[in-house]
Structures are given as C-alpha cells and as structure tokens.
mmCIF file of C-alpha atoms in Angstrom:
data_model
loop_
_atom_site.group_PDB
_atom_site.id
_atom_site.type_symbol
_atom_site.label_atom_id
_atom_site.label_comp_id
_atom_site.label_asym_id
_atom_site.label_seq_id
_atom_site.Cartn_x
_atom_site.Cartn_y
_atom_site.Cartn_z
ATOM 1 C CA UNK A 1 -6.944 -14.495 -11.113
ATOM 2 C CA UNK A 2 -4.738 -14.081 -8.458
ATOM 3 C CA UNK A 3 -1.193 -12.390 -8.540
ATOM 4 C CA UNK A 4 1.464 -12.627 -7.157
ATOM 5 C CA UNK A 5 2.781 -10.408 -4.300
ATOM 6 C CA UNK A 6 6.207 -8.798 -5.334
ATOM 7 C CA UNK A 7 8.331 -8.539 -2.542
ATOM 8 C CA UNK A 8 10.646 -6.381 -0.907
ATOM 9 C CA UNK A 9 14.027 -6.584 -3.236
ATOM 10 C CA UNK A 10 11.773 -6.078 -6.109
ATOM 11 C CA UNK A 11 12.708 -2.947 -8.571
ATOM 12 C CA UNK A 12 8.639 -2.401 -9.669
ATOM 13 C CA UNK A 13 8.021 -1.791 -5.611
ATOM 14 C CA UNK A 14 10.430 1.483 -6.161
ATOM 15 C CA UNK A 15 9.464 2.704 -9.294
ATOM 16 C CA UNK A 16 6.990 5.716 -10.143
ATOM 17 C CA UNK A 17 3.628 4.366 -11.146
ATOM 18 C CA UNK A 18 1.723 5.831 -14.319
ATOM 19 C CA UNK A 19 -1.674 7.832 -13.828
ATOM 20 C CA UNK A 20 -4.874 5.753 -14.569
ATOM 21 C CA UNK A 21 -5.838 7.429 -18.490
ATOM 22 C CA UNK A 22 -8.886 5.220 -19.677
ATOM 23 C CA UNK A 23 -11.117 2.762 -17.156
ATOM 24 C CA UNK A 24 -11.759 0.236 -19.408
ATOM 25 C CA UNK A 25 -12.976 -3.175 -19.554
ATOM 26 C CA UNK A 26 -8.816 -4.109 -18.841
ATOM 27 C CA UNK A 27 -8.594 -1.806 -16.334
ATOM 28 C CA UNK A 28 -11.892 -3.248 -14.410
ATOM 29 C CA UNK A 29 -10.505 -6.954 -14.864
ATOM 30 C CA UNK A 30 -7.437 -5.580 -13.031
ATOM 31 C CA UNK A 31 -9.131 -4.804 -10.271
ATOM 32 C CA UNK A 32 -10.676 -7.517 -9.762
ATOM 33 C CA UNK A 33 -7.617 -9.034 -10.441
ATOM 34 C CA UNK A 34 -5.961 -7.393 -7.397
ATOM 35 C CA UNK A 35 -9.359 -7.929 -5.191
ATOM 36 C CA UNK A 36 -8.523 -11.663 -5.906
ATOM 37 C CA UNK A 37 -4.993 -11.022 -4.933
ATOM 38 C CA UNK A 38 -5.803 -8.850 -1.774
ATOM 39 C CA UNK A 39 -8.496 -11.728 -0.379
ATOM 40 C CA UNK A 40 -5.793 -14.477 -0.958
ATOM 41 C CA UNK A 41 -3.443 -12.989 1.186
ATOM 42 C CA UNK A 42 -2.683 -13.243 5.048
ATOM 43 C CA UNK A 43 -3.546 -10.660 6.703
ATOM 44 C CA UNK A 44 -4.036 -8.016 4.288
ATOM 45 C CA UNK A 45 -6.524 -4.523 3.757
ATOM 46 C CA UNK A 46 -5.215 -2.998 1.174
ATOM 47 C CA UNK A 47 -3.241 -3.444 -2.241
ATOM 48 C CA UNK A 48 -1.729 -1.260 -4.480
ATOM 49 C CA UNK A 49 -1.047 -2.183 -8.404
ATOM 50 C CA UNK A 50 2.934 -1.897 -7.809
ATOM 51 C CA UNK A 51 2.540 -4.765 -5.668
ATOM 52 C CA UNK A 52 1.510 -7.111 -8.599
ATOM 53 C CA UNK A 53 4.111 -5.522 -10.977
ATOM 54 C CA UNK A 54 1.635 -3.798 -12.651
ATOM 55 C CA UNK A 55 2.944 0.138 -13.037
ATOM 56 C CA UNK A 56 -0.246 1.944 -12.921
ATOM 57 C CA UNK A 57 -2.126 4.489 -10.118
ATOM 58 C CA UNK A 58 -4.742 1.986 -8.303
ATOM 59 C CA UNK A 59 -4.888 0.633 -5.651
ATOM 60 C CA UNK A 60 -7.492 -1.700 -3.799
ATOM 61 C CA UNK A 61 -9.089 -1.769 -0.313
ATOM 62 C CA UNK A 62 -11.627 -3.594 1.923
ATOM 63 C CA UNK A 63 -12.133 -2.480 5.133
ATOM 64 C CA UNK A 64 -15.503 -3.801 7.152
ATOM 65 C CA UNK A 65 -16.346 -5.630 4.119
ATOM 66 C CA UNK A 66 -16.903 -2.755 1.950
ATOM 67 C CA UNK A 67 -14.595 -3.034 -1.304
ATOM 68 C CA UNK A 68 -13.152 -0.134 -2.803
ATOM 69 C CA UNK A 69 -10.772 0.889 -6.051
ATOM 70 C CA UNK A 70 -9.353 4.517 -6.394
ATOM 71 C CA UNK A 71 -7.255 5.686 -9.127
ATOM 72 C CA UNK A 72 -5.022 8.629 -9.754
ATOM 73 C CA UNK A 73 -5.148 9.279 -5.468
ATOM 74 C CA UNK A 74 -3.147 11.766 -3.812
ATOM 75 C CA UNK A 75 -3.308 12.976 -0.107
ATOM 76 C CA UNK A 76 -4.250 16.672 -0.842
ATOM 77 C CA UNK A 77 -4.570 17.845 3.527
ATOM 78 C CA UNK A 78 -3.107 15.918 6.289
ATOM 79 C CA UNK A 79 -3.188 16.852 9.925
ATOM 80 C CA UNK A 80 -2.578 15.065 13.236
ATOM 81 C CA UNK A 81 0.086 12.670 14.279
ATOM 82 C CA UNK A 82 -0.747 8.418 14.568
ATOM 83 C CA UNK A 83 1.882 6.132 15.876
ATOM 84 C CA UNK A 84 0.841 2.093 14.964
ATOM 85 C CA UNK A 85 2.887 -0.626 14.128
ATOM 86 C CA UNK A 86 2.877 -0.697 10.503
ATOM 87 C CA UNK A 87 3.354 -3.552 8.263
ATOM 88 C CA UNK A 88 3.405 -4.318 4.305
ATOM 89 C CA UNK A 89 2.077 -7.479 2.262
ATOM 90 C CA UNK A 90 5.594 -7.082 0.302
ATOM 91 C CA UNK A 91 7.404 -6.821 3.279
ATOM 92 C CA UNK A 92 5.990 -10.271 5.265
ATOM 93 C CA UNK A 93 6.007 -10.050 8.905
ATOM 94 C CA UNK A 94 7.699 -6.922 9.253
ATOM 95 C CA UNK A 95 6.057 -4.527 11.399
ATOM 96 C CA UNK A 96 7.906 -1.067 12.661
ATOM 97 C CA UNK A 97 5.969 1.000 14.597
ATOM 98 C CA UNK A 98 5.794 4.503 13.364
ATOM 99 C CA UNK A 99 4.120 8.388 13.087
ATOM 100 C CA UNK A 100 2.211 9.819 10.447
ATOM 101 C CA UNK A 101 -0.529 12.162 10.387
ATOM 102 C CA UNK A 102 -3.655 11.228 11.782
ATOM 103 C CA UNK A 103 -6.324 12.743 9.415
ATOM 104 C CA UNK A 104 -5.789 12.738 5.630
ATOM 105 C CA UNK A 105 -8.139 13.960 2.734
ATOM 106 C CA UNK A 106 -7.753 11.437 -0.273
ATOM 107 C CA UNK A 107 -8.911 12.861 -4.365
ATOM 108 C CA UNK A 108 -8.488 10.539 -6.795
ATOM 109 C CA UNK A 109 -11.237 8.900 -9.342
ATOM 110 C CA UNK A 110 -13.585 5.722 -9.243
ATOM 111 C CA UNK A 111 -14.668 3.529 -11.166
ATOM 112 C CA UNK A 112 -17.103 5.059 -12.780
ATOM 113 C CA UNK A 113 -14.678 8.496 -13.758
ATOM 114 C CA UNK A 114 -15.973 10.362 -11.112
ATOM 115 C CA UNK A 115 -13.638 12.686 -9.126
ATOM 116 C CA UNK A 116 -14.081 11.859 -5.646
ATOM 117 C CA UNK A 117 -12.662 12.669 -2.266
ATOM 118 C CA UNK A 118 -12.331 10.252 0.880
ATOM 119 C CA UNK A 119 -11.744 11.810 4.874
ATOM 120 C CA UNK A 120 -9.891 9.154 6.774
ATOM 121 C CA UNK A 121 -8.306 8.886 10.032
ATOM 122 C CA UNK A 122 -6.201 6.375 12.345
ATOM 123 C CA UNK A 123 -6.062 3.029 10.222
ATOM 124 C CA UNK A 124 -8.085 3.528 6.783
ATOM 125 C CA UNK A 125 -5.474 7.248 6.973
ATOM 126 C CA UNK A 126 -2.489 5.096 7.263
ATOM 127 C CA UNK A 127 -3.844 2.314 4.782
ATOM 128 C CA UNK A 128 -4.639 5.688 2.395
ATOM 129 C CA UNK A 129 -1.410 6.953 2.817
ATOM 130 C CA UNK A 130 0.481 3.561 2.778
ATOM 131 C CA UNK A 131 -1.046 2.698 -0.182
ATOM 132 C CA UNK A 132 -0.485 6.104 -2.330
ATOM 133 C CA UNK A 133 3.608 5.637 -1.288
ATOM 134 C CA UNK A 134 3.594 2.494 -3.037
ATOM 135 C CA UNK A 135 2.218 4.403 -6.423
ATOM 136 C CA UNK A 136 5.442 6.445 -5.827
ATOM 137 C CA UNK A 137 7.991 3.610 -5.384
ATOM 138 C CA UNK A 138 8.140 4.735 -1.544
ATOM 139 C CA UNK A 139 8.076 1.499 0.993
ATOM 140 C CA UNK A 140 7.305 2.006 4.563
ATOM 141 C CA UNK A 141 10.863 1.331 5.439
ATOM 142 C CA UNK A 142 11.843 4.195 3.404
ATOM 143 C CA UNK A 143 10.029 6.990 5.934
ATOM 144 C CA UNK A 144 12.660 5.560 8.756
ATOM 145 C CA UNK A 145 15.871 7.037 9.755
ATOM 146 C CA UNK A 146 19.014 5.231 8.150
ATOM 147 C CA UNK A 147 19.940 3.252 11.439
ATOM 148 C CA UNK A 148 16.801 2.362 12.390
ATOM 149 C CA UNK A 149 15.918 1.021 8.649
ATOM 150 C CA UNK A 150 19.335 -0.873 9.041
ATOM 151 C CA UNK A 151 18.254 -2.292 11.547
ATOM 152 C CA UNK A 152 14.714 -2.784 11.041
ATOM 153 C CA UNK A 153 16.194 -4.755 8.250
ATOM 154 C CA UNK A 154 19.029 -6.989 9.260
ATOM 155 C CA UNK A 155 16.281 -8.508 11.633
ATOM 156 C CA UNK A 156 13.904 -8.643 8.604
ATOM 157 C CA UNK A 157 16.410 -10.551 6.419
ATOM 158 C CA UNK A 158 17.476 -12.836 9.142
ATOM 159 C CA UNK A 159 14.264 -13.864 10.020
ATOM 160 C CA UNK A 160 13.824 -14.434 6.313
ATOM 161 C CA UNK A 161 16.220 -16.942 5.884
ATOM 162 C CA UNK A 162 15.489 -18.817 9.059
ATOM 163 C CA UNK A 163 11.860 -19.294 7.578
ATOM 164 C CA UNK A 164 12.885 -20.279 4.238
ATOM 165 C CA UNK A 165 15.285 -22.825 6.113
ATOM 166 C CA UNK A 166 12.295 -24.189 8.218
#
C-alpha cells in the first residue's frame, strides 16, 4: 500500500527518527509499503520512513533495479567533494546545486538483522547522505546558507502557488 509523501512544512520531516530495535513482520510490511510509495513517486530513487510519517530509522532505495533497505544507518567515513543538483520528494519540483562529500562509507543493519557496510560515491553516496539527513530531521535545504535558503524557498512557494492555481 502506497502512502502519501509528506511535504515541506510537515513537522514530521523535522523530527529525529527512532532506532529500529526489532525487525519483525510489521517492519517488513512497512518496508514493502515504502517501496510501493517510492515506485509511485514521479522520480524518486530513495525514500526515508519519516517522509511517509513513520518516525523510524529506515530508508529504501532502488538504483539500477536493485531495491535495498537499511535500518539505523550512519555515515562512518566520507571524503572528496561532488556538486550536483539535489532534489527531494518532500519538496517536489525544487532542485538546488549542492556540494556534499563524494565518497561515503555507510553502516547499518539489513533486513536479516546483519550489520552491513556499503561504500558509495557520486549519486549513491549523495542518496545515502540525503536519506540519513531525513532520519535526523534535516532537509537538504537546511545545508544552504540562510540567505540562499530564503531565496530558493521564496521561488519554490511562488511556483507551488502557481501550480495549485492552474
């Protein structure tokens, strides 16, 4: 069952998610629902549980038809720099050129309860950082300077208003 993706302004997006302590049937069904939600989105490659209103440290992603899930993820190493136009399903239509570390090492728990580590760079590395930010109540625009964030959000609100009037 696909959920509605929470959008900018929803307080759930600014809250810290709780660690997953037990991977049971209920969590497995939630993961399936998260994939359903991701696949019904327009252009998403990743989705964090808070984006559907669930305050758990879970995110799913699918790049190259390889669906994956991780629980309680954290970035344990990062290096380099990579600039890319970053967007978010929770702020639809907004893309901002952002600098983030290029290479990351992410550690977390897989669906079987095993600790895993995944090295990633470029788009996958950015995806991991972006989704982990969601689990910590951080939106990608929070990484912008106050002035740039205000300018970007002013344009976003104006565009959203025009879309709703059309």
